[in-house]
PDB file of C-alpha atoms and ligand atoms in Angstrom:
ATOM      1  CA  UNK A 388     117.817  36.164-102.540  1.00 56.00           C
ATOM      2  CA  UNK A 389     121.027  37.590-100.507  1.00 64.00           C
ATOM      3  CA  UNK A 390     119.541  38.763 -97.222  1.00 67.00           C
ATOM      4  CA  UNK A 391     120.911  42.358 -97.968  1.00 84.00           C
ATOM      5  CA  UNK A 392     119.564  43.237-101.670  1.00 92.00           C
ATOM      6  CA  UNK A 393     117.636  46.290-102.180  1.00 95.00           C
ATOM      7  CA  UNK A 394     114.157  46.114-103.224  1.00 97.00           C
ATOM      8  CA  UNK A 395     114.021  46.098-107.050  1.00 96.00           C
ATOM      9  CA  UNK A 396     110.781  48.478-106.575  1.00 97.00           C
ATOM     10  CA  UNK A 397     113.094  50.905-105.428  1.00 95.00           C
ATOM     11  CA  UNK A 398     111.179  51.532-102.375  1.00 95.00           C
ATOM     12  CA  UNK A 399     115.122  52.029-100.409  1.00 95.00           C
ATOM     13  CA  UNK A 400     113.719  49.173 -98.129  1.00 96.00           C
ATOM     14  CA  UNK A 401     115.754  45.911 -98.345  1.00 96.00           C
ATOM     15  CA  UNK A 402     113.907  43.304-100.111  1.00 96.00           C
ATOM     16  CA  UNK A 403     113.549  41.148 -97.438  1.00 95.00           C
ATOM     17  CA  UNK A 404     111.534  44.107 -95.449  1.00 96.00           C
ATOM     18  CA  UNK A 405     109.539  44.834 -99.015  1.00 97.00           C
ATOM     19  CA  UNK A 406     108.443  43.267-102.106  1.00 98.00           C
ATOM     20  CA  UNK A 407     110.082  39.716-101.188  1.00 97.00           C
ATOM     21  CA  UNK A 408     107.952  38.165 -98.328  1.00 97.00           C
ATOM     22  CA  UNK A 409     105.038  39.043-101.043  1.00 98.00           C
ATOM     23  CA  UNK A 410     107.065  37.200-103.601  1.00 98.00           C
ATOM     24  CA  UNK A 411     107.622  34.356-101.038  1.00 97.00           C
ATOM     25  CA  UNK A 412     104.015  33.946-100.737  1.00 96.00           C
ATOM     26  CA  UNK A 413     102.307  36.373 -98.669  1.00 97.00           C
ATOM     27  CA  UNK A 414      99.738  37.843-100.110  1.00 97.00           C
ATOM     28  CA  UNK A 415      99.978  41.377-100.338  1.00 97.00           C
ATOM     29  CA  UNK A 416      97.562  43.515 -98.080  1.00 97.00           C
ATOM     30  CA  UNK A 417      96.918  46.235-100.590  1.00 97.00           C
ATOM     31  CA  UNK A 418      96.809  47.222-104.238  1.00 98.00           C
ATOM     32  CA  UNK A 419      99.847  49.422-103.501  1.00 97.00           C
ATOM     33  CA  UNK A 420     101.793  46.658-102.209  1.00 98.00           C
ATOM     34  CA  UNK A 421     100.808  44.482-104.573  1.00 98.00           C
ATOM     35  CA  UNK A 422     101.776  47.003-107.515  1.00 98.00           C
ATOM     36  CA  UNK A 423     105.345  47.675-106.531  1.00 98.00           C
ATOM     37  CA  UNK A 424     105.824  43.610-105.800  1.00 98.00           C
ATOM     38  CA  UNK A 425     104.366  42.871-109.531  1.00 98.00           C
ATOM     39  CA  UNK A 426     106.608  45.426-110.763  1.00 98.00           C
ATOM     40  CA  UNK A 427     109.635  43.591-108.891  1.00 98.00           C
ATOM     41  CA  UNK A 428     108.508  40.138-110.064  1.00 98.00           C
ATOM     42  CA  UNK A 429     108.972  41.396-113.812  1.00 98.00           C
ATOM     43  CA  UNK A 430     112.074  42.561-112.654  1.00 97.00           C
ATOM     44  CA  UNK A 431     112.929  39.224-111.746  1.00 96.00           C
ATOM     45  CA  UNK A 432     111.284  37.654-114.607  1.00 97.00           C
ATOM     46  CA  UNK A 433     108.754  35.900-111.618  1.00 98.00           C
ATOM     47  CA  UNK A 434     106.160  35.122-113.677  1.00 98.00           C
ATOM     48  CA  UNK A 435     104.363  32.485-111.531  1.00 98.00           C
ATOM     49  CA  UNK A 436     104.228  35.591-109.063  1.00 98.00           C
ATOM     50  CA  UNK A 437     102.588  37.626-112.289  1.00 98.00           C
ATOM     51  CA  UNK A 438     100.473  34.753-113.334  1.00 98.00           C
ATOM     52  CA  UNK A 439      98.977  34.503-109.890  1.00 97.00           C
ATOM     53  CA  UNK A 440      98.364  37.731-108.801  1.00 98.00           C
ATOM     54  CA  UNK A 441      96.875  38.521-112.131  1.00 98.00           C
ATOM     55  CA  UNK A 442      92.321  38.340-112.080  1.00 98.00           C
ATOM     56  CA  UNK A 443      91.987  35.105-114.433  1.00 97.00           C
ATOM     57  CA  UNK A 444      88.338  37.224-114.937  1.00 96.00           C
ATOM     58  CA  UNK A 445      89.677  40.538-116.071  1.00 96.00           C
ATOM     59  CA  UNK A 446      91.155  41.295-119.909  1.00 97.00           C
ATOM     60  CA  UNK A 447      94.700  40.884-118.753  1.00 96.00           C
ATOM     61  CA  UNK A 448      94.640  37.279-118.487  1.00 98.00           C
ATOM     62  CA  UNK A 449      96.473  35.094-120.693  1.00 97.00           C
ATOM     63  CA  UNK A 450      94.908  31.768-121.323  1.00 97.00           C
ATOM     64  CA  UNK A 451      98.074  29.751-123.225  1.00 98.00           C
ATOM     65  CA  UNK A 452     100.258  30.342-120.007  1.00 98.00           C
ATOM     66  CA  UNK A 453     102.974  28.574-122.039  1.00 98.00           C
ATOM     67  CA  UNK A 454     102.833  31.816-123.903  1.00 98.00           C
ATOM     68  CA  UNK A 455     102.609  34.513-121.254  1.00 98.00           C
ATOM     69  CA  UNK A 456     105.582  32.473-119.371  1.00 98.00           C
ATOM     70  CA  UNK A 457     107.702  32.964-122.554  1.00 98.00           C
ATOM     71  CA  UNK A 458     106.303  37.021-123.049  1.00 97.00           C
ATOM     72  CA  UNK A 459     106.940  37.771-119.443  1.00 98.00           C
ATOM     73  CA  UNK A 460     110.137  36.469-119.737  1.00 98.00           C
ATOM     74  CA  UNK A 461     111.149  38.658-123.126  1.00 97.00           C
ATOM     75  CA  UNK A 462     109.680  41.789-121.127  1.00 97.00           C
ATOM     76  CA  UNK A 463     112.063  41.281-118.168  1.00 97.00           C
ATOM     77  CA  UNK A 464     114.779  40.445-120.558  1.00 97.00           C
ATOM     78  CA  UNK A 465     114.491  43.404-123.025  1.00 97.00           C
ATOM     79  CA  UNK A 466     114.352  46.495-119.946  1.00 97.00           C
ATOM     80  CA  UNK A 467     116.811  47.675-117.354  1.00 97.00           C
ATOM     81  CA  UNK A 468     114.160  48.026-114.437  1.00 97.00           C
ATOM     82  CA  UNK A 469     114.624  51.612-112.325  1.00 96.00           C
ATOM     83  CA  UNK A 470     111.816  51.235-110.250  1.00 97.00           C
ATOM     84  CA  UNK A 471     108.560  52.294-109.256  1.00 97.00           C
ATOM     85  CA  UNK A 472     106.998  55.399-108.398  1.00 97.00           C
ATOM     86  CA  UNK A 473     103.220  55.774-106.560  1.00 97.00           C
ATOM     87  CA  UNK A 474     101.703  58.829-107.777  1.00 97.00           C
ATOM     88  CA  UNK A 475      98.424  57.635-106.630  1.00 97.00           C
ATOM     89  CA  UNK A 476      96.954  54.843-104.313  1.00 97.00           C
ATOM     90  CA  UNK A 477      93.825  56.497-102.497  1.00 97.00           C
ATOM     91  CA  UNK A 478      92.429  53.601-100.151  1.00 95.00           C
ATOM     92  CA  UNK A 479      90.719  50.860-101.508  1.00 94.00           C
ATOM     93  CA  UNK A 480      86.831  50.821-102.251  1.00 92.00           C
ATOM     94  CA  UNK A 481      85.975  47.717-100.927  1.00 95.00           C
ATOM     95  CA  UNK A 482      87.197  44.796-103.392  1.00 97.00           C
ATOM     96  CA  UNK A 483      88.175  47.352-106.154  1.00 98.00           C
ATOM     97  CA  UNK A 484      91.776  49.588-105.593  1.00 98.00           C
ATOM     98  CA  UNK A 485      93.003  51.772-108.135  1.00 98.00           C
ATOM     99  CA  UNK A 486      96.902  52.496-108.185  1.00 98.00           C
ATOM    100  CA  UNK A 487      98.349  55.369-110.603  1.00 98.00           C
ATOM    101  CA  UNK A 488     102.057  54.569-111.287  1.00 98.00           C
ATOM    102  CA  UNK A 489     105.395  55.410-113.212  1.00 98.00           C
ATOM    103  CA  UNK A 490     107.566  52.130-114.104  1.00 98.00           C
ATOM    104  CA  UNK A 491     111.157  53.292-114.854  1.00 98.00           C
ATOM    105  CA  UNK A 492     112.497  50.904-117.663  1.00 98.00           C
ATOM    106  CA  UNK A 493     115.568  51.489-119.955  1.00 98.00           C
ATOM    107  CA  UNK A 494     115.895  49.926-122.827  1.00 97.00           C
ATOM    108  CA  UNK A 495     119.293  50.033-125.154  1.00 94.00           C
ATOM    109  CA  UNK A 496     119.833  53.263-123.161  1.00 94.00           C
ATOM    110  CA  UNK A 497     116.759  55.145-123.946  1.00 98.00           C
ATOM    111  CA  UNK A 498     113.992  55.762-121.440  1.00 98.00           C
ATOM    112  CA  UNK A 499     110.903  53.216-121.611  1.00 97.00           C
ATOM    113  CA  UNK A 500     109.120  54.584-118.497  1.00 98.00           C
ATOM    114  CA  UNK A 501     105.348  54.661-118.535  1.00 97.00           C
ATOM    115  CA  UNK A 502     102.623  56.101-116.636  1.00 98.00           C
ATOM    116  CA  UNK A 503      99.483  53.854-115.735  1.00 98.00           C
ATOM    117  CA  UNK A 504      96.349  53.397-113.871  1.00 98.00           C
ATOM    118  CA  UNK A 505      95.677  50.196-112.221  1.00 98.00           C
ATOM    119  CA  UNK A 506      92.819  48.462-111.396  1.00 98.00           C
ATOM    120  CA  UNK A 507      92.912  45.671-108.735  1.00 98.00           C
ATOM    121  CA  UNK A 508      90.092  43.518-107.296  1.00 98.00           C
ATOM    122  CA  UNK A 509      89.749  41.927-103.980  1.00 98.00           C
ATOM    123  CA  UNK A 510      88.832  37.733-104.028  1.00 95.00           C
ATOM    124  CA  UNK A 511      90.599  35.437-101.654  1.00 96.00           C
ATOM    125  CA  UNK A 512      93.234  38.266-102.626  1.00 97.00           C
ATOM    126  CA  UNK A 513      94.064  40.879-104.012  1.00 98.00           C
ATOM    127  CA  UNK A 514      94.718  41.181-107.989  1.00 98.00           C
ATOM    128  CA  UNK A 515      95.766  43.355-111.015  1.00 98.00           C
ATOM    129  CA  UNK A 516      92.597  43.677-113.156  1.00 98.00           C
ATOM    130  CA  UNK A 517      93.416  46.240-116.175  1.00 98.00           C
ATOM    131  CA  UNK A 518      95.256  49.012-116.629  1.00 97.00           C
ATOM    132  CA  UNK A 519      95.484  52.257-118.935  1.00 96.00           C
ATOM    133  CA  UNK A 520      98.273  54.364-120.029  1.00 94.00           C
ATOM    134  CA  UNK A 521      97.970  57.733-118.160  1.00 85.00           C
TER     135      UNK A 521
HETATM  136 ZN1  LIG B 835     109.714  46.447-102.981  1.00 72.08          ZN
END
């Protein structure tokens, strides 16, 4: 990544000082964190990032990852991504986390932006679990 790209959350922060160390590697230290880099790693069509940060336990998993490569991959390609917006991300419970967001996406000029409560759950790290449309 150039050193001086803004975050595709749309956090304002660089993505060197935001979502990318996270994308690098580095697991992210809270459900927050970890929403706005999953919502820059479909933005950048990172689906090993998605893939790995999803709970292989939870109802979001995708077993044929052939298949979830190749839908992850028609999601990044068919939005224009505008960012994220927290509306909620009280501290976690112990290993469960709850994050209430707004994804901006355009699509052929119309707005695509949803509204959606998260569920993530703390392993060896954290990880989305299920979500529903708010
Ligand atoms: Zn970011």
């Amino acid at each position: 990544m150039p050193p001086d790209t803004k975050c595709r959350c749309a956090s304002g922060r660089l993505e060197r000082r935001c979502c990318g160390p996270f994308l690098a590697g580095r697991p992210p230290p809270t459900p927050e964190l970890l929403m706005r880099a999953r919502y820059s790693a479909y933005a950048l069509g990172d689906a090993a990032f998605i893939i790995t940060t999803t709970e292989p336990d939870g109802p979001q998993w995708e077993p044929d990852e052939a298949a979830w490569r190749a839908s992850i991959a028609a999601f990044t390609r068919s939005f224009r991504f505008r960012g994220v917006t927290i509306r909620d991300a009280p501290p976690a419970d112990g290993d469960v986390g709850f994050v209430t967001f707004t994804a901006h996406l355009e699509a052929g000029g119309v707005d695509r932006s949803f509204t959606e409560r998260s569920r993530f759950v703390l392993r060896d790290r954290w990880r989305y679990h299920s979500g529903e449309r708010a």
